[in-house]
Amino acid sequence: MPTNGVPTTLTQGSGTRGGIGESTLRPDGTLKVTGEFAYSSDMWHEDMLWGQILRSTVAHAEIVSIDTSEALATPGVYAVMTYDDLPADVRHYGLEIQDTPVLAHGKVRHHGEPVAIVAADHPETARRAAAKIRVEYRELPVITDEASALAPDAVLVHEHRDDHHIGHVPHPNVVHRQPIVRGDVASARERADVIVEGEYTFGMQDQAFLGPESGLAVPEEDGGVHLYIATQWLHSDLRQMAPVLGLPEDKVRMTLAGVGGAFGGREDLSMQIHACLLALRTGKPVKIVYNRFESFFGHVHRHPAKLFYEHGATADGKLTHIACRIVLDGGAYASASPAVVGNASSLGVGPYVVDDVDIEAIALYTNNPPCGAMRGFGAVQACFAYEAQMDKLAARLGMDPVELRQLNAMEQGALLPTGQPVDSPAPVAELLRRVKAMPMPPERQWESSEGADVRQLPGGLSNTTHGEGVVRGVGYAVGIKNVGFSEGFDDYSTARVRMEVVGGEPVATVHTAMAEVGQGGVTVHAQIARTELGVGRVTIHPADTRVGSAGSTSASRQTYVTGGAVKNACELVREKVLELGRRRFGPYHPAWATAELLLEGGKVVTDGGEVLADLVDVLGDEAVEVEEEWRHRPTEPFDLRTGQGNGHVQYSFAAHRAVVEVDTELGLVKVIELACAQDVGKALNPLSVIGQIQGGTTQGLGVAVMEEVLVDPKTAKVRNPSFTDYLIPTILDTPTIPVDVLELADDHAPYGLRGVGEAPTLSSTPAVLAAIRDATGLELDRTPVRPEHLTGTA
Amino acid sequence: MRLNVTVNGRPQEADDVWEGESLLYVLRERLGLPGSKNACEQGECGSCTVRLDGVPVCSCLVAAGQAEGREVVTVEGLADHAEQRSHAGGAHGTSLDEARQWQARGTDSQTGEGTRLSPVQQAFIDAGAVQCGFCTPGLLVAADEMLERNPNPSDADIREALSGNLCRCTGYEKIMDAVRLAAARQPEGV
């Protein structure tokens, strides 16, 4: 099968060790394995206080009264604050819509909403004092789903909306609505020989990063505050925090502390403002660390969704049309819901060619926990449903499910439902071919010389089967994810690069505000600097707000955009260094003026390989420094009625094959293998790329068979906020994950790279579901699948 | 209360410990050893795993008072612990020859370059088993303890031994690689 595109080649720096394309090791690896790496929850300061948040015990209620007197009188307590104590007129924040109160005002809209904050000299004192705050609630009816949100007498979750979406939504309990209409579904339906319909449910997933929300706020002498924080985007936090603190942005300093994972869950603010408020109020450093229980309330989750799909095809398997309606539950506050709607709708038909589409996606305001960003961001829910539909269609047509997908797979040049052409390689069919071609794990892999190894069987060490009732199934899925912020967002990054001689050696220093959350951006920045500047030693400056914004560590964008900014700044530094060299040494060798010059191995060389000078001599005592913003090509918003528009920057494609074994009597699933093929454009660091793919795949596995935040539909209260009750995959639940990496350059992107992190989270879930359907013959229209769904006892 | 506990071979004393504090809290907040991590504080994630008299435990579930008079090894002491084990059978402490050859190690304060590592720590770095790193300290203590008991583990053995340690970043594949690597790098006969 032919593929479009070619692998990337380098023109500069390919002779320098530790550059791009090598699996260099993490610069923070040693600190992380010795316990020395300072995570946000490890911060400590002389005379430091501990902050604690009091959260609502009900989901929807008027606050009748708050009595803090007993809490304030507790020995060791330094401050108690409620809404009335906020220092500025601005008292709400939000990523796009400022609808979230810093502390509840008159009303709480979801279970676990912050109501009051306490600072004390010991965390337990702070917890006990918070428990002594008396809040009287008058409960209101709860909005929990589309029916209750849009009912004629529905209570409005937000009474006085004035955001920019209110003008085009059908009801004030709808945050945002995005239709996408292309072609003519009604007449295409006439051409269809088969039509399959499905209604699918996607459960609420938690990011479950291991490092809890935490940070240390230190008051400063000028009346400002310095926050050491785990976040995904320092400058976005700053923009939301400063107005609420009543401070200009230059008096709120932000330094990135060690981040223990993120996956979207740190895109919104959590304890940032609360810690700063308490520090400014008490004049003392204040540390806040959530425990796991609080963490489940302290960040947004992945939107649960209801998805309604209709797929039509001709008898030979060509898609005629797709109609779908995606209802996302945004919970009590907007967070990233509008952008999630944009993704779910624009990527709603998947990586397939279909001319006639009718898509609608909406996000609701409800009294459920607020939902926002999580790895895959709207594309995950859609992929689960459209891939289930493709299998259903294949079964109806009597076709092989992989062949049906390949027959309809998009290629470079195809149009998305938004009318936007896919103008870079789109090897969808090839990825499916590759993942299908991987060797299969052996049948009865649980058999050993000593009989069945129960650890390899469903149920594991619970010893529930030795192979009886165990059936194997195989399933495939493929997905499409956008890379970067879409819909016209000014998605830039800033990098400052400095080059100078230190200790007799040329050294590059890279300073960005990029949040390293574990993805390995710091590794890649050093590699880019080595490649572009031909140096061996690179220092990565800690991320802070003394340099311009690097945008969010989200949307698979950091290597593309901040990596692009680092590359660009390095190129500018290189030009200046060569200029310096021409001034100093130009008269001595004509090649300075005539040849193409490169920096490699600490030297200036001609493209013919002749060494002209050592960088040490070129630089001398001078330091060359550049700080520049860098942008990818612009995007535009989707039309609010038709959804047309060039909204996306780039796409990322991955395909999975899942092999499962199911104990059909007990409904227990063991995923045996989860193979992935992904096009990454260019693997800047192959080891990290594979780590991203395996990690993303595993999060998709989690939401396929175990992960769901359970919310009581009667009370809208969270029922399982702990790792005892919300299960994420352990090493026993996770199979081997063979990865086949394809590198087809995207000519629009630095080095031809493609954002990597999210695509594997999309197709992993539907592949596992397809494999379970294959094993059991059941329809399975929801995820996660639990034993009761397989045994008919749900 | 006052707590006396030996941590990584050094006797430690902590005053004014509240009876409700966990061993994890005392290590992190009172003894300046934040390497043991606080991901769930309910014994589910294993990120706080330490050795208590040699046995791996979730230090969040150990009341500080239970550690009175006992020996604790944390991730900060893992390199020393591994080195002592490799010298096991001989005398403890520093030999005269070693003492004569001692010199200050230049360690890079930003990257930790030059730090002495145990084999399992080095293997985690080399195999790419570290992403955000929050689960890493607990996994290292657990993996090191398993290799002490079982120097030639099968994949199923590794998975069983590490099943109490959650990782959200890696999908565990590189962790499997790291433990296999550490096992393969052991000297013969260990």
Short mmCIF file of C-alpha atoms in Angstrom, two decimals, chain A residues 25-27 29-37 39 41-42 44 48 50 122-124 128 205-212 259-261 263 287 289-292 374 453 455-456 461 517-518 539-542 687 690-692 694-695 698-699 707 722-724 726 728-732 734-738, chain B residues 18 21 25 28-30 34-42 44-45 47 75-78 108-117 120-122 124-128 130-137 139-140 154-160 162-176 180:
data_model
loop_
_atom_site.label_atom_id
_atom_site.label_comp_id
_atom_site.label_asym_id
_atom_site.label_seq_id
_atom_site.Cartn_x
_atom_site.Cartn_y
_atom_site.Cartn_z
CA LEU A 25 18.13 10.52 28.55
CA ARG A 26 16.08 12.92 30.63
CA PRO A 27 18.05 15.75 32.23
CA GLY A 29 16.21 11.61 35.49
CA THR A 30 18.85 11.41 38.18
CA LEU A 31 17.02 13.81 40.48
CA LYS A 32 13.82 11.84 39.99
CA VAL A 33 15.34 8.46 40.83
CA THR A 34 17.13 9.74 43.93
CA GLY A 35 14.13 11.50 45.42
CA GLU A 36 15.83 14.88 45.09
CA PHE A 37 13.51 16.30 42.43
CA TYR A 39 7.75 18.48 43.27
CA SER A 41 4.16 19.11 47.24
CA ASP A 42 7.78 18.94 48.46
CA TRP A 44 9.07 23.89 52.30
CA MET A 48 5.32 28.12 56.62
CA TRP A 50 -0.70 25.03 55.70
CA HIS A 122 -0.16 22.20 60.99
CA PRO A 123 -2.15 20.55 58.22
CA GLU A 124 -4.29 18.64 60.69
CA ARG A 128 -10.01 20.36 61.86
CA GLN A 205 -12.77 9.69 33.41
CA ASP A 206 -10.32 11.22 35.84
CA GLN A 207 -6.81 12.27 34.85
CA ALA A 208 -5.52 10.65 38.05
CA PHE A 209 -2.09 12.22 37.79
CA LEU A 210 -0.16 10.98 40.80
CA GLY A 211 1.28 14.27 42.09
CA PRO A 212 -1.57 15.95 43.94
CA VAL A 259 4.84 18.43 38.25
CA GLY A 260 3.66 14.90 38.96
CA GLY A 261 1.71 14.35 35.75
CA PHE A 263 -3.06 14.94 31.37
CA LYS A 287 1.55 25.57 51.35
CA VAL A 289 -1.42 20.02 49.24
CA TYR A 290 -4.58 18.18 48.29
CA ASN A 291 -4.98 14.60 49.38
CA ARG A 292 -6.36 12.13 46.84
CA MET A 374 -8.19 15.56 29.45
CA ASP A 453 -0.42 -19.38 35.44
CA ARG A 455 -1.57 -14.33 36.76
CA GLN A 456 -2.02 -14.42 32.98
CA LEU A 461 -4.44 -14.12 41.52
CA VAL A 517 4.81 17.63 33.39
CA GLY A 518 6.68 14.41 32.63
CA THR A 539 21.41 24.06 30.37
CA ILE A 540 17.64 24.07 30.71
CA HIS A 541 16.64 27.07 32.78
CA PRO A 542 13.80 26.48 35.25
CA LEU A 687 12.43 6.48 23.61
CA ILE A 690 7.29 5.27 22.60
CA GLY A 691 6.79 6.11 26.28
CA GLN A 692 4.09 8.62 25.33
CA GLN A 694 2.39 3.38 25.72
CA GLY A 695 1.21 5.74 28.43
CA THR A 698 -2.89 2.60 28.90
CA GLN A 699 -5.13 5.53 29.80
CA GLU A 707 -12.14 3.92 35.14
CA SER A 722 -10.40 7.57 46.01
CA PHE A 723 -7.95 5.14 44.46
CA THR A 724 -9.75 2.43 46.41
CA TYR A 726 -11.73 4.70 41.26
CA ILE A 728 -6.66 2.94 37.28
CA PRO A 729 -4.67 0.21 35.53
CA THR A 730 -1.95 -1.44 37.58
CA ILE A 731 1.00 -3.25 36.06
CA LEU A 732 -1.11 -6.44 36.27
CA THR A 734 -1.64 -3.53 31.59
CA PRO A 735 -0.51 -5.81 28.78
CA THR A 736 2.56 -5.58 26.61
CA ILE A 737 2.23 -2.69 24.20
CA PRO A 738 4.26 -3.21 21.03
CA TRP B 18 1.59 14.58 66.77
CA GLU B 21 1.13 11.73 61.95
CA TYR B 25 4.59 12.82 57.04
CA ARG B 28 8.73 14.37 54.39
CA GLU B 29 7.95 17.25 56.68
CA ARG B 30 10.11 16.70 59.76
CA PRO B 34 10.56 14.30 50.67
CA GLY B 35 11.63 11.55 48.24
CA SER B 36 8.85 9.24 49.46
CA LYS B 37 5.75 10.51 47.73
CA ASN B 38 2.22 11.43 48.78
CA ALA B 39 0.04 10.46 45.83
CA CYS B 40 -2.91 8.92 47.67
CA GLU B 41 -2.15 8.69 51.39
CA GLN B 42 -4.42 5.69 51.66
CA GLU B 44 -3.38 2.33 47.19
CA CYS B 45 -0.67 3.82 45.01
CA SER B 47 4.40 5.97 45.84
CA VAL B 75 14.64 6.16 48.07
CA GLU B 76 17.22 8.66 49.31
CA GLY B 77 19.13 5.77 50.88
CA LEU B 78 18.70 3.27 48.08
CA ASP B 108 25.61 19.06 39.36
CA SER B 109 23.00 20.75 41.54
CA GLN B 110 20.56 21.11 38.66
CA THR B 111 20.73 17.72 37.03
CA GLY B 112 22.26 15.59 39.76
CA GLU B 113 24.96 14.54 37.32
CA GLY B 114 27.68 12.57 39.07
CA THR B 115 25.36 11.21 41.77
CA ARG B 116 26.04 7.61 42.74
CA LEU B 117 23.07 5.39 41.87
CA VAL B 120 17.86 -0.27 39.70
CA GLN B 121 17.96 3.54 39.77
CA GLN B 122 20.34 3.59 36.82
CA PHE B 124 15.08 3.25 35.39
CA ILE B 125 16.89 6.19 33.78
CA ASP B 126 18.42 4.14 30.98
CA ALA B 127 15.20 2.33 30.06
CA GLY B 128 13.07 5.47 29.96
CA VAL B 130 10.79 7.82 34.34
CA GLN B 131 8.33 10.35 33.00
CA CYS B 132 6.75 12.59 35.63
CA GLY B 133 8.63 10.51 38.18
CA PHE B 134 6.11 10.74 41.00
CA CYS B 135 5.65 6.98 41.22
CA THR B 136 9.36 6.35 40.72
CA PRO B 137 10.64 6.42 44.33
CA LEU B 139 8.65 1.67 42.44
CA LEU B 140 12.40 1.77 42.96
CA SER B 154 9.97 -13.76 35.26
CA ASP B 155 7.78 -11.04 33.75
CA ALA B 156 4.85 -12.37 35.76
CA ASP B 157 6.97 -12.16 38.92
CA ILE B 158 7.83 -8.53 38.19
CA ARG B 159 4.22 -7.64 37.55
CA GLU B 160 3.11 -9.34 40.73
CA LEU B 162 5.02 -4.19 41.47
CA SER B 163 1.24 -4.50 41.39
CA GLY B 164 0.92 -2.25 44.43
CA ASN B 165 2.60 0.67 42.67
CA LEU B 166 0.50 2.81 40.37
CA CYS B 167 2.06 4.68 37.47
CA ARG B 168 -0.06 6.95 35.30
CA CYS B 169 2.49 8.05 32.69
CA THR B 170 4.37 5.10 31.26
CA GLY B 171 1.93 2.28 30.72
CA TYR B 172 4.47 0.21 32.68
CA GLU B 173 6.29 -1.13 29.61
CA LYS B 174 9.45 0.86 30.27
CA ILE B 175 9.24 -0.04 33.95
CA MET B 176 9.24 -3.71 32.95
CA ARG B 180 14.59 -6.65 33.44
#
